[in-house]
Coordinates of N, CA and C in Angstrom, one line a residue:
Chain O
M1 N -1.1 -20.8 23.2 CA -2.3 -21.3 22.5 C -3.4 -20.2 22.6
N2 N -3.9 -19.9 21.4 CA -5.0 -18.9 21.4 C -6.3 -19.5 21.9
A3 N -7.2 -18.6 22.3 CA -8.5 -19.1 22.8 C -9.3 -19.9 21.8
R4 N -9.1 -19.6 20.5 CA -9.9 -20.3 19.5 C -9.2 -21.5 19.0
D5 N -8.0 -21.8 19.4 CA -7.3 -23.0 18.9 C -8.0 -24.3 19.1
D6 N -8.7 -24.4 20.3 CA -9.3 -25.7 20.7 C -10.7 -25.8 20.3
I7 N -11.2 -25.0 19.3 CA -12.6 -25.2 18.9 C -12.7 -26.5 18.2
G8 N -13.8 -27.2 18.4 CA -14.0 -28.5 17.8 C -14.4 -28.4 16.3
H9 N -14.8 -29.5 15.7 CA -15.1 -29.4 14.3 C -16.6 -29.3 14.1
D10 N -17.4 -29.3 15.2 CA -18.9 -29.2 15.0 C -19.2 -27.7 14.8
I11 N -19.8 -27.5 13.7 CA -20.3 -26.1 13.5 C -21.6 -26.2 12.7
T12 N -22.6 -25.5 13.2 CA -23.9 -25.6 12.5 C -23.9 -24.7 11.3
P13 N -24.7 -24.9 10.3 CA -24.8 -24.1 9.1 C -25.0 -22.6 9.5
D14 N -25.9 -22.4 10.4 CA -26.2 -21.0 10.8 C -24.9 -20.3 11.4
A15 N -24.2 -21.1 12.2 CA -23.0 -20.5 12.8 C -21.9 -20.3 11.7
A16 N -21.9 -21.2 10.8 CA -20.9 -21.1 9.7 C -21.2 -19.8 8.9
L17 N -22.5 -19.6 8.6 CA -22.8 -18.4 7.8 C -22.5 -17.1 8.6
R18 N -22.8 -17.1 9.9 CA -22.5 -16.0 10.7 C -21.0 -15.7 10.8
E19 N -20.2 -16.8 10.9 CA -18.7 -16.6 10.9 C -18.2 -16.1 9.6
I20 N -18.8 -16.5 8.5 CA -18.4 -16.0 7.1 C -18.7 -14.5 7.1
D21 N -19.9 -14.1 7.5 CA -20.2 -12.7 7.5 C -19.3 -11.9 8.4
R22 N -19.0 -12.4 9.5 CA -18.1 -11.7 10.5 C -16.7 -11.5 10.0
V23 N -16.2 -12.6 9.5 CA -14.8 -12.5 9.0 C -14.7 -11.7 7.7
S24 N -15.6 -11.9 6.8 CA -15.4 -11.2 5.5 C -15.7 -9.7 5.7
G25 N -16.6 -9.4 6.7 CA -16.9 -8.0 7.0 C -15.6 -7.3 7.6
S26 N -15.0 -8.1 8.5 CA -13.8 -7.5 9.1 C -12.7 -7.3 8.1
V27 N -12.5 -8.3 7.2 CA -11.5 -8.1 6.1 C -11.8 -7.0 5.2
R28 N -13.1 -6.8 4.8 CA -13.4 -5.7 3.9 C -13.1 -4.3 4.6
R29 N -13.4 -4.3 5.9 CA -13.1 -3.0 6.6 C -11.6 -2.7 6.5
S30 N -10.8 -3.8 6.5 CA -9.3 -3.6 6.5 C -8.8 -3.2 5.1
T31 N -9.6 -3.4 4.1 CA -9.2 -3.1 2.7 C -9.6 -1.7 2.2
R32 N -10.3 -0.9 3.1 CA -10.8 0.4 2.7 C -9.7 1.4 2.5
W33 N -8.5 1.1 3.0 CA -7.4 2.0 2.9 C -7.1 2.5 1.5
A34 N -7.3 1.6 0.6 CA -6.9 1.9 -0.8 C -7.8 3.1 -1.4
G35 N -9.1 3.0 -1.1 CA -10.0 4.1 -1.6 C -9.6 5.4 -0.9
R36 N -9.3 5.4 0.4 CA -9.0 6.6 1.1 C -7.6 7.2 0.6
W37 N -6.7 6.3 0.3 CA -5.4 6.7 -0.2 C -5.5 7.3 -1.6
L38 N -6.3 6.7 -2.5 CA -6.5 7.3 -3.8 C -7.2 8.7 -3.7
L39 N -8.1 8.8 -2.8 CA -8.8 10.1 -2.6 C -7.8 11.2 -2.2
V40 N -7.0 10.9 -1.3 CA -6.0 11.8 -0.8 C -5.0 12.2 -2.0
L41 N -4.6 11.1 -2.7 CA -3.7 11.3 -3.9 C -4.4 12.2 -4.9
G42 N -5.6 11.9 -5.2 CA -6.3 12.7 -6.3 C -6.5 14.2 -5.9
L43 N -6.9 14.4 -4.6 CA -7.1 15.8 -4.2 C -5.7 16.5 -4.0
G44 N -4.7 15.8 -3.5 CA -3.4 16.3 -3.4 C -2.8 16.7 -4.8
T45 N -3.1 15.9 -5.8 CA -2.6 16.1 -7.1 C -3.2 17.5 -7.6
I46 N -4.5 17.6 -7.4 CA -5.1 18.9 -7.9 C -4.5 20.1 -7.2
V47 N -4.4 20.0 -5.9 CA -3.9 21.2 -5.2 C -2.4 21.4 -5.6
Y48 N -1.6 20.4 -5.8 CA -0.2 20.5 -6.2 C -0.1 21.2 -7.6
W49 N -0.9 20.8 -8.5 CA -0.8 21.4 -9.9 C -1.4 22.8 -9.9
L50 N -2.4 23.0 -9.1 CA -2.9 24.4 -9.1 C -1.8 25.4 -8.5
V51 N -1.1 24.9 -7.5 CA 0.0 25.7 -7.0 C 1.1 25.9 -8.0
M52 N 1.5 24.7 -8.6 CA 2.6 24.8 -9.5 C 2.3 25.6 -10.8
L53 N 1.1 25.5 -11.2 CA 0.7 26.2 -12.5 C 0.3 27.7 -12.2
L54 N -0.3 28.0 -11.1 CA -0.9 29.3 -10.9 C -0.3 30.0 -9.7
G55 N 0.4 29.3 -8.8 CA 0.8 29.9 -7.6 C 2.2 30.7 -7.7
P56 N 2.5 31.5 -6.8 CA 3.8 32.2 -6.8 C 5.0 31.2 -6.7
G57 N 6.1 31.7 -7.2 CA 7.3 30.8 -7.3 C 7.7 30.2 -5.9
S58 N 7.6 31.1 -4.9 CA 8.0 30.6 -3.5 C 7.1 29.5 -3.0
L59 N 5.8 29.6 -3.3 CA 4.9 28.5 -2.9 C 5.1 27.2 -3.7
A60 N 5.5 27.4 -5.0 CA 5.8 26.2 -5.8 C 6.9 25.4 -5.3
V61 N 7.9 26.1 -4.7 CA 9.1 25.3 -4.1 C 8.6 24.5 -2.9
V62 N 7.7 25.1 -2.1 CA 7.2 24.4 -0.9 C 6.3 23.2 -1.4
A63 N 5.5 23.5 -2.5 CA 4.7 22.4 -3.0 C 5.5 21.3 -3.5
A64 N 6.6 21.6 -4.2 CA 7.5 20.5 -4.7 C 8.0 19.7 -3.6
W65 N 8.5 20.3 -2.6 CA 9.1 19.5 -1.4 C 8.0 18.7 -0.7
A66 N 6.8 19.3 -0.6 CA 5.7 18.6 0.1 C 5.3 17.4 -0.8
W67 N 5.4 17.6 -2.1 CA 5.0 16.5 -3.0 C 6.0 15.3 -2.9
I68 N 7.2 15.7 -2.8 CA 8.3 14.6 -2.7 C 8.0 13.8 -1.3
A69 N 7.8 14.6 -0.3 CA 7.5 13.9 1.0 C 6.3 13.1 1.0
F70 N 5.3 13.6 0.4 CA 4.0 12.9 0.3 C 4.1 11.6 -0.5
T71 N 4.9 11.7 -1.6 CA 5.1 10.5 -2.5 C 5.9 9.4 -1.7
I72 N 6.9 9.8 -1.0 CA 7.7 8.8 -0.2 C 6.8 8.2 0.9
A73 N 6.1 9.1 1.6 CA 5.2 8.6 2.7 C 4.1 7.6 2.1
G74 N 3.6 8.0 0.9 CA 2.6 7.2 0.2 C 3.1 5.8 -0.1
C75 N 4.3 5.8 -0.7 CA 5.0 4.5 -1.1 C 5.1 3.6 0.2
V76 N 5.6 4.2 1.2 CA 5.8 3.4 2.5 C 4.5 2.9 3.0
Y77 N 3.5 3.8 3.0 CA 2.1 3.4 3.4 C 1.6 2.2 2.7
V78 N 1.7 2.3 1.3 CA 1.1 1.3 0.5 C 1.9 0.0 0.7
F79 N 3.2 0.1 0.7 CA 4.1 -1.0 0.8 C 3.9 -1.8 2.1
R80 N 3.6 -1.1 3.2 CA 3.4 -1.8 4.5 C 2.1 -2.5 4.6
K81 N 1.2 -2.2 3.7 CA -0.2 -2.9 3.8 C -0.1 -4.4 3.6
N82 N -0.9 -5.1 4.3 CA -0.8 -6.6 4.2 C -2.0 -7.3 3.7
V83 N -2.9 -6.5 3.1 CA -4.1 -7.1 2.4 C -4.5 -6.2 1.3
Y84 N -4.8 -6.9 0.2 CA -5.2 -6.2 -1.1 C -6.5 -6.8 -1.5
D85 N -7.6 -5.9 -1.7 CA -8.8 -6.5 -2.1 C -8.8 -6.7 -3.6
R86 N -9.8 -7.4 -4.1 CA -9.8 -7.8 -5.5 C -10.0 -6.6 -6.5
L87 N -10.9 -5.7 -6.1 CA -11.2 -4.5 -6.9 C -9.9 -3.6 -7.0
T88 N -9.3 -3.4 -5.9 CA -8.0 -2.6 -5.9 C -7.0 -3.3 -6.8
W89 N -6.9 -4.6 -6.8 CA -6.0 -5.3 -7.6 C -6.3 -5.1 -9.1
R90 N -7.6 -5.2 -9.4 CA -8.0 -5.0 -10.8 C -7.8 -3.6 -11.3
L91 N -8.0 -2.6 -10.4 CA -7.9 -1.2 -10.8 C -6.5 -0.6 -10.8
Q92 N -5.5 -1.3 -10.2 CA -4.2 -0.7 -9.9 C -3.5 -0.3 -11.2
W93 N -3.5 -1.2 -12.2 CA -2.8 -0.8 -13.4 C -3.5 0.2 -14.3
P94 N -4.8 0.0 -14.6 CA -5.5 1.1 -15.3 C -5.4 2.4 -14.7
V95 N -5.6 2.5 -13.4 CA -5.5 3.8 -12.7 C -4.1 4.4 -12.7
T96 N -3.1 3.5 -12.5 CA -1.7 3.9 -12.5 C -1.3 4.4 -13.9
G97 N -1.7 3.6 -14.9 CA -1.4 4.0 -16.3 C -2.0 5.3 -16.7
A98 N -3.3 5.5 -16.4 CA -4.0 6.8 -16.7 C -3.3 7.9 -15.9
Y99 N -2.9 7.7 -14.7 CA -2.4 8.7 -13.9 C -1.0 9.2 -14.4
V100 N -0.2 8.2 -14.8 CA 1.1 8.5 -15.4 C 0.9 9.4 -16.6
L101 N 0.0 8.9 -17.5 CA -0.3 9.7 -18.7 C -0.7 11.1 -18.4
A102 N -1.6 11.2 -17.4 CA -2.2 12.5 -17.0 C -1.0 13.4 -16.5
V103 N -0.1 12.9 -15.7 CA 1.0 13.7 -15.2 C 1.9 14.1 -16.3
V104 N 2.2 13.2 -17.3 CA 3.0 13.6 -18.4 C 2.4 14.7 -19.2
L105 N 1.1 14.6 -19.5 CA 0.4 15.6 -20.3 C 0.4 17.0 -19.5
T106 N 0.2 16.9 -18.2 CA 0.2 18.1 -17.4 C 1.6 18.8 -17.4
V107 N 2.6 18.0 -17.3 CA 4.0 18.5 -17.4 C 4.2 19.2 -18.7
L108 N 3.7 18.6 -19.8 CA 3.9 19.2 -21.1 C 3.1 20.5 -21.2
F109 N 1.9 20.5 -20.6 CA 1.1 21.7 -20.6 C 1.8 22.8 -19.8
A110 N 2.5 22.4 -18.7 CA 3.2 23.4 -17.9 C 4.3 24.0 -18.7
N111 N 4.9 23.2 -19.6 CA 6.1 23.7 -20.4 C 5.6 24.7 -21.4
V112 N 4.4 24.6 -21.9 CA 3.9 25.6 -22.9 C 3.2 26.8 -22.3
M113 N 3.0 26.8 -21.0 CA 2.2 27.9 -20.4 C 3.1 29.2 -20.5
P114 N 2.5 30.3 -20.9 CA 3.3 31.5 -20.9 C 3.6 32.0 -19.5
E115 N 4.7 32.7 -19.3 CA 5.1 33.1 -18.0 C 4.7 34.5 -17.7
R116 N 4.1 35.2 -18.6 CA 3.8 36.6 -18.4 C 2.7 36.8 -17.3
E117 N 2.8 37.9 -16.6 CA 1.8 38.3 -15.5 C 1.0 39.5 -16.0
P118 N -0.2 39.6 -15.8 CA -1.1 38.5 -15.3 C -1.4 37.5 -16.5
L119 N -1.7 36.3 -16.1 CA -1.9 35.3 -17.1 C -3.3 35.5 -17.7
P120 N -3.4 35.4 -19.0 CA -4.8 35.6 -19.6 C -5.8 34.6 -19.0
A121 N -7.0 35.0 -19.0 CA -8.1 34.2 -18.3 C -8.2 32.8 -19.0
G122 N -8.0 32.8 -20.3 CA -8.1 31.5 -21.0 C -7.0 30.5 -20.5
W123 N -5.8 31.0 -20.2 CA -4.8 30.1 -19.7 C -5.0 29.7 -18.3
V124 N -5.6 30.6 -17.5 CA -5.9 30.3 -16.1 C -7.0 29.1 -16.1
L125 N -8.0 29.3 -16.9 CA -9.0 28.2 -17.0 C -8.4 26.9 -17.5
A126 N -7.5 27.0 -18.5 CA -6.9 25.7 -19.0 C -6.0 25.1 -17.9
A127 N -5.3 25.9 -17.1 CA -4.5 25.4 -16.0 C -5.4 24.7 -14.9
V128 N -6.5 25.3 -14.6 CA -7.4 24.7 -13.6 C -7.9 23.3 -14.2
L129 N -8.2 23.4 -15.4 CA -8.7 22.1 -16.1 C -7.6 21.1 -16.1
A130 N -6.4 21.5 -16.4 CA -5.3 20.5 -16.4 C -5.1 19.9 -15.0
A131 N -5.1 20.7 -14.0 CA -4.9 20.2 -12.6 C -6.0 19.2 -12.2
V132 N -7.3 19.6 -12.6 CA -8.4 18.7 -12.2 C -8.3 17.4 -13.0
L133 N -7.9 17.5 -14.3 CA -7.8 16.3 -15.1 C -6.7 15.4 -14.6
C134 N -5.6 16.0 -14.1 CA -4.5 15.2 -13.6 C -4.9 14.4 -12.4
G135 N -5.8 15.0 -11.6 CA -6.2 14.3 -10.4 C -7.4 13.3 -10.6
T136 N -7.9 13.3 -11.8 CA -9.1 12.5 -12.1 C -8.8 11.0 -12.0
P137 N -7.7 10.4 -12.6 CA -7.6 9.0 -12.5 C -7.6 8.4 -11.0
P138 N -6.8 9.0 -10.1 CA -6.9 8.5 -8.7 C -8.3 8.8 -8.1
L139 N -8.9 9.9 -8.5 CA -10.3 10.2 -7.9 C -11.3 9.2 -8.4
Y140 N -11.1 8.8 -9.7 CA -12.0 7.7 -10.2 C -11.8 6.4 -9.5
G141 N -10.5 6.1 -9.3 CA -10.2 4.8 -8.5 C -10.8 4.9 -7.1
A142 N -10.7 6.1 -6.5 CA -11.2 6.2 -5.1 C -12.8 6.1 -5.1
W143 N -13.4 6.7 -6.1 CA -14.8 6.6 -6.2 C -15.3 5.2 -6.4
R144 N -14.6 4.4 -7.3 CA -15.0 3.0 -7.5 C -14.8 2.2 -6.2
L145 N -13.7 2.4 -5.5 CA -13.4 1.6 -4.3 C -14.3 2.0 -3.1
L146 N -14.5 3.3 -2.9 CA -15.3 3.7 -1.8 C -16.8 3.4 -2.0
R147 N -17.2 3.5 -3.3 CA -18.6 3.2 -3.6 C -18.8 1.7 -3.4
A148 N -17.8 0.9 -3.7 CA -18.0 -0.6 -3.5 C -18.1 -0.9 -2.0
G149 N -17.3 -0.1 -1.2 CA -17.4 -0.1 0.2 C -17.5 -1.5 0.8
G150 N -18.6 -1.8 1.5 CA -18.8 -3.1 2.1 C -19.5 -4.1 1.2
E151 N -19.7 -3.7 -0.1 CA -20.4 -4.6 -1.0 C -19.5 -5.7 -1.5
E152 N -20.1 -6.7 -2.0 CA -19.3 -7.8 -2.6 C -18.5 -7.3 -3.8
R153 N -17.2 -7.6 -3.8 CA -16.4 -7.1 -4.9 C -16.0 -8.2 -5.9
Chain U
M1 N -29.1 -39.8 -1.3 CA -28.6 -38.7 -0.5 C -29.0 -37.4 -1.1
T2 N -30.2 -36.9 -0.8 CA -30.7 -35.6 -1.5 C -30.6 -34.4 -0.5
H3 N -30.4 -34.7 0.8 CA -30.4 -33.5 1.7 C -29.1 -32.7 1.4
P4 N -29.3 -31.3 1.3 CA -28.2 -30.5 1.0 C -27.0 -30.6 1.9
R5 N -27.1 -31.1 3.1 CA -26.0 -31.3 4.0 C -24.9 -32.2 3.4
H6 N -25.4 -33.2 2.6 CA -24.4 -34.1 2.0 C -23.5 -33.4 1.0
G7 N -23.9 -32.2 0.6 CA -23.1 -31.4 -0.4 C -22.1 -30.5 0.3
L8 N -22.1 -30.5 1.6 CA -21.1 -29.7 2.4 C -19.7 -30.1 2.1
N9 N -18.9 -29.2 1.7 CA -17.5 -29.6 1.5 C -16.8 -29.7 2.9
E10 N -16.3 -31.0 3.1 CA -15.8 -31.3 4.4 C -14.4 -30.6 4.7
I11 N -13.7 -30.3 3.6 CA -12.4 -29.6 3.8 C -12.7 -28.2 4.3
I12 N -13.7 -27.6 3.8 CA -14.0 -26.2 4.2 C -14.8 -26.2 5.5
H13 N -15.6 -27.2 5.7 CA -16.5 -27.1 6.9 C -15.9 -27.6 8.2
A14 N -14.9 -26.8 8.6 CA -14.2 -26.9 9.9 C -13.9 -25.5 10.3
P15 N -14.1 -25.2 11.6 CA -14.1 -23.8 12.0 C -12.9 -22.9 11.5
V16 N -11.7 -23.4 11.7 CA -10.6 -22.6 11.3 C -10.5 -22.4 9.7
R17 N -10.7 -23.5 9.0 CA -10.6 -23.5 7.6 C -11.7 -22.6 7.0
L18 N -12.8 -22.7 7.6 CA -14.0 -21.9 7.2 C -13.6 -20.4 7.3
S19 N -13.0 -20.1 8.4 CA -12.6 -18.7 8.6 C -11.5 -18.2 7.6
I20 N -10.6 -19.1 7.4 CA -9.5 -18.8 6.4 C -10.2 -18.5 5.0
M21 N -11.0 -19.4 4.6 CA -11.7 -19.2 3.3 C -12.5 -17.9 3.2
A22 N -13.2 -17.7 4.3 CA -14.1 -16.5 4.4 C -13.2 -15.2 4.4
A23 N -12.0 -15.3 5.0 CA -11.1 -14.1 5.0 C -10.5 -13.9 3.6
L24 N -10.2 -15.0 2.9 CA -9.5 -14.8 1.7 C -10.4 -14.5 0.5
A25 N -11.7 -14.9 0.7 CA -12.7 -14.7 -0.4 C -12.8 -13.3 -0.9
P26 N -12.9 -12.3 -0.1 CA -13.1 -10.9 -0.6 C -11.8 -10.3 -1.1
V27 N -10.6 -10.9 -0.9 CA -9.4 -10.2 -1.2 C -8.6 -10.9 -2.4
E28 N -7.7 -10.2 -2.9 CA -6.8 -10.8 -4.0 C -5.7 -11.6 -3.3
K29 N -5.1 -11.0 -2.2 CA -4.2 -11.7 -1.4 C -4.0 -11.1 0.0
A30 N -3.6 -11.8 0.9 CA -3.5 -11.3 2.3 C -2.2 -11.9 2.9
E31 N -1.6 -11.2 3.8 CA -0.4 -11.6 4.4 C -0.7 -12.6 5.6
F32 N 0.2 -13.5 5.8 CA 0.0 -14.5 6.8 C -0.4 -13.9 8.2
R33 N 0.4 -12.8 8.6 CA 0.1 -12.2 9.9 C -1.2 -11.6 10.0
F34 N -1.6 -10.9 8.9 CA -2.9 -10.3 8.8 C -4.0 -11.4 9.0
L35 N -3.9 -12.5 8.3 CA -4.9 -13.6 8.4 C -4.9 -14.1 9.8
R36 N -3.7 -14.3 10.4 CA -3.6 -14.9 11.8 C -4.4 -14.0 12.8
D37 N -4.1 -12.7 12.6 CA -4.7 -11.7 13.6 C -6.2 -11.6 13.3
T38 N -6.6 -11.7 12.1 CA -8.1 -11.5 11.7 C -8.9 -12.7 12.3
I39 N -8.4 -13.9 12.1 CA -9.2 -15.0 12.5 C -8.8 -15.5 13.9
E40 N -7.8 -14.8 14.5 CA -7.4 -15.1 15.9 C -7.0 -16.5 16.2
V41 N -6.0 -17.0 15.5 CA -5.4 -18.3 15.7 C -3.9 -18.2 15.9
S42 N -3.3 -19.2 16.3 CA -1.8 -19.2 16.5 C -1.2 -19.5 15.1
D43 N 0.1 -19.1 15.0 CA 0.8 -19.4 13.8 C 0.8 -20.9 13.4
S44 N 1.0 -21.7 14.4 CA 1.1 -23.2 14.1 C -0.3 -23.7 13.6
L45 N -1.3 -23.3 14.2 CA -2.7 -23.8 13.8 C -3.0 -23.2 12.4
L46 N -2.7 -22.0 12.1 CA -2.9 -21.4 10.8 C -2.1 -22.2 9.8
S47 N -0.9 -22.4 10.1 CA 0.0 -23.2 9.1 C -0.6 -24.5 8.8
K48 N -1.0 -25.2 9.9 CA -1.5 -26.6 9.7 C -2.7 -26.6 8.8
H49 N -3.7 -25.6 9.0 CA -4.9 -25.6 8.2 C -4.6 -25.1 6.8
M50 N -3.6 -24.2 6.7 CA -3.3 -23.7 5.3 C -2.7 -24.8 4.5
L51 N -2.0 -25.7 5.1 CA -1.4 -26.8 4.4 C -2.5 -27.7 3.8
T52 N -3.5 -27.9 4.7 CA -4.6 -28.8 4.2 C -5.3 -28.1 3.0
L53 N -5.5 -26.8 3.1 CA -6.2 -26.1 2.0 C -5.3 -26.0 0.8
E54 N -4.0 -25.9 1.0 CA -3.1 -25.8 -0.1 C -3.1 -27.2 -0.8
E55 N -3.1 -28.2 -0.1 CA -3.0 -29.6 -0.7 C -4.3 -29.9 -1.4
A56 N -5.4 -29.3 -1.0 CA -6.7 -29.4 -1.7 C -6.8 -28.6 -2.9
G57 N -5.8 -27.7 -3.1 CA -5.8 -26.8 -4.3 C -6.6 -25.6 -4.1
Y58 N -7.0 -25.3 -2.9 CA -7.9 -24.1 -2.7 C -7.1 -22.8 -2.4
V59 N -5.9 -23.0 -1.9 CA -5.1 -21.8 -1.5 C -3.8 -21.9 -2.1
R60 N -3.3 -20.7 -2.6 CA -2.0 -20.5 -3.1 C -1.1 -19.8 -2.1
V61 N 0.1 -20.3 -1.9 CA 1.0 -19.6 -0.9 C 2.2 -19.1 -1.7
E62 N 2.5 -17.8 -1.4 CA 3.7 -17.2 -2.1 C 4.6 -16.6 -1.0
K63 N 5.8 -17.0 -1.0 CA 6.8 -16.5 0.0 C 7.7 -15.5 -0.7
A64 N 7.9 -14.4 0.0 CA 8.8 -13.3 -0.5 C 9.6 -12.7 0.6
F65 N 10.7 -12.1 0.2 CA 11.5 -11.5 1.2 C 11.6 -10.0 1.0
V66 N 11.4 -9.2 2.1 CA 11.6 -7.8 2.0 C 12.8 -7.5 2.9
G67 N 13.9 -7.4 2.2 CA 15.2 -7.3 2.9 C 15.5 -8.7 3.4
K68 N 15.6 -8.8 4.8 CA 15.8 -10.1 5.4 C 14.5 -10.6 6.0
R69 N 13.5 -9.8 5.8 CA 12.2 -10.2 6.5 C 11.3 -11.0 5.6
P70 N 11.0 -12.2 6.0 CA 10.1 -13.0 5.1 C 8.6 -12.6 5.2
R71 N 8.0 -12.6 4.1 CA 6.5 -12.3 4.1 C 5.8 -13.4 3.3
T72 N 4.8 -13.9 3.9 CA 4.1 -15.0 3.2 C 2.7 -14.5 2.8
W73 N 2.4 -14.6 1.5 CA 1.1 -14.1 1.0 C 0.3 -15.3 0.7
L74 N -1.0 -15.2 1.0 CA -2.0 -16.2 0.8 C -3.1 -15.7 -0.1
A75 N -3.6 -16.6 -1.0 CA -4.7 -16.2 -1.9 C -5.5 -17.4 -2.2
L76 N -6.7 -17.2 -2.5 CA -7.6 -18.4 -3.0 C -7.3 -18.6 -4.5
T77 N -7.3 -19.9 -4.8 CA -7.1 -20.2 -6.3 C -8.5 -20.2 -6.9
E78 N -8.6 -20.3 -8.2 CA -9.9 -20.3 -8.8 C -10.8 -21.4 -8.3
E79 N -10.1 -22.6 -8.1 CA -10.8 -23.8 -7.6 C -11.3 -23.5 -6.2
G80 N -10.5 -22.8 -5.4 CA -10.9 -22.5 -4.0 C -12.1 -21.5 -4.0
R81 N -12.1 -20.6 -4.9 CA -13.2 -19.6 -5.0 C -14.5 -20.4 -5.4
A82 N -14.3 -21.2 -6.3 CA -15.5 -22.0 -6.8 C -16.0 -22.9 -5.6
A83 N -15.1 -23.5 -5.0 CA -15.5 -24.4 -3.9 C -16.2 -23.6 -2.7
F84 N -15.6 -22.5 -2.4 CA -16.2 -21.7 -1.3 C -17.6 -21.1 -1.7
K85 N -17.7 -20.8 -3.0 CA -19.0 -20.3 -3.5 C -20.1 -21.4 -3.4
E86 N -19.7 -22.6 -3.8 CA -20.6 -23.7 -3.7 C -20.9 -24.1 -2.2
Y87 N -19.9 -24.0 -1.4 CA -20.1 -24.2 0.0 C -21.1 -23.3 0.7
T88 N -20.9 -22.0 0.4 CA -21.9 -21.0 1.0 C -23.3 -21.2 0.4
S89 N -23.3 -21.6 -0.9 CA -24.6 -21.9 -1.5 C -25.4 -23.0 -0.8
V90 N -24.6 -24.1 -0.5 CA -25.2 -25.2 0.2 C -25.6 -24.8 1.6
L91 N -24.8 -24.0 2.3 CA -25.2 -23.6 3.7 C -26.5 -22.8 3.6
R92 N -26.7 -22.0 2.6 CA -27.9 -21.2 2.5 C -29.1 -22.1 2.2
R93 N -28.9 -23.1 1.4 CA -29.9 -24.0 1.1 C -30.4 -24.8 2.3
I94 N -29.4 -25.1 3.2 CA -29.7 -25.9 4.4 C -30.5 -24.9 5.4
T95 N -30.0 -23.7 5.5 CA -30.6 -22.8 6.5 C -32.0 -22.4 6.0
E96 N -32.1 -22.2 4.7 CA -33.5 -21.9 4.2 C -34.4 -23.0 4.4
G97 N -33.9 -24.3 4.2 CA -34.7 -25.5 4.4 C -35.1 -25.6 5.9
T98 N -34.2 -25.2 6.8 CA -34.5 -25.2 8.2 C -35.7 -24.2 8.6
L99 N -35.5 -23.0 7.9 CA -36.5 -22.0 8.2 C -37.9 -22.4 7.7
H100 N -37.9 -23.1 6.5 CA -39.2 -23.4 5.9 C -39.8 -24.7 6.4
A101 N -39.0 -25.5 7.2 CA -39.5 -26.8 7.7 C -40.7 -26.7 8.7

C-alpha cells in the first residue's frame, strides 16, 4: 500500500488547486523530451547532409553509418516513451510529412549535384541551403515545443 | 444553492481522481505506469479510480500489446476535458471568493 492510498476524501479548494498545479507541472516536465529530440534530429540532419553533400567520401561513409545508428536509437527512444503531450500529438504528422518531403527533395538535389572538384561556389551555397532546409521541419517542431515549455498547451 | 461549492464535480473532487484528471489534462495520452508513478498510488487504487472516471465518460482506456507485454494507455475524453475545465473554474471562483470575503 502506497503512502497516499489512504488519503480521505476531504480536500479543500486551495489544496485541490495546489495539487492540480503540482501534478500538471510534473507531467509537463516529463513531456519535454519531444522538443529536445526534435532539436537533436534537426541539428543532426543538417550536419549529416553537410557531410554527405560537401564532405570527403570517407567521412560520408562514417556519416551514413552514424545516421543509421542514430535513426535506430531515435526510434527506440521515442517508442519507449510513456507520455505524449497534446502539442506533440498535433505536430507529429505535419512535421513528419514536411520532413519526409524535405529528405526526398534533398536526395534529389544530391543526385543532380556535379561531382567535379572543386565544387563551384554556387553549388556549395545550394548544398548548404539544402542541408539547412532539410533540418528545418524538425527544428520548427522543436521550436514550437520548447517555446511552449511549461505553458498551457 | 448559489454558492460555487455546489458546482463542484463530486466525481473529480476526490484526491486520487483529481490527481488523475490533473495528470491527463495536459497530455494526449499517458501510460498506466507513468500515471501510477506520477501520482504515487498503487496499481489497484489507480485501477479502481480509473474505472469510476471511465464509467463517468471522462477517461478513455486503450489496451495494446508490445510483443507479449501489455501497455494500457489512458486519455481524457472531450467530456472529461470539459468537466475538468469547469471543475478548475469552480475551484478558482471559490478560492477567489474566500480571498475577497
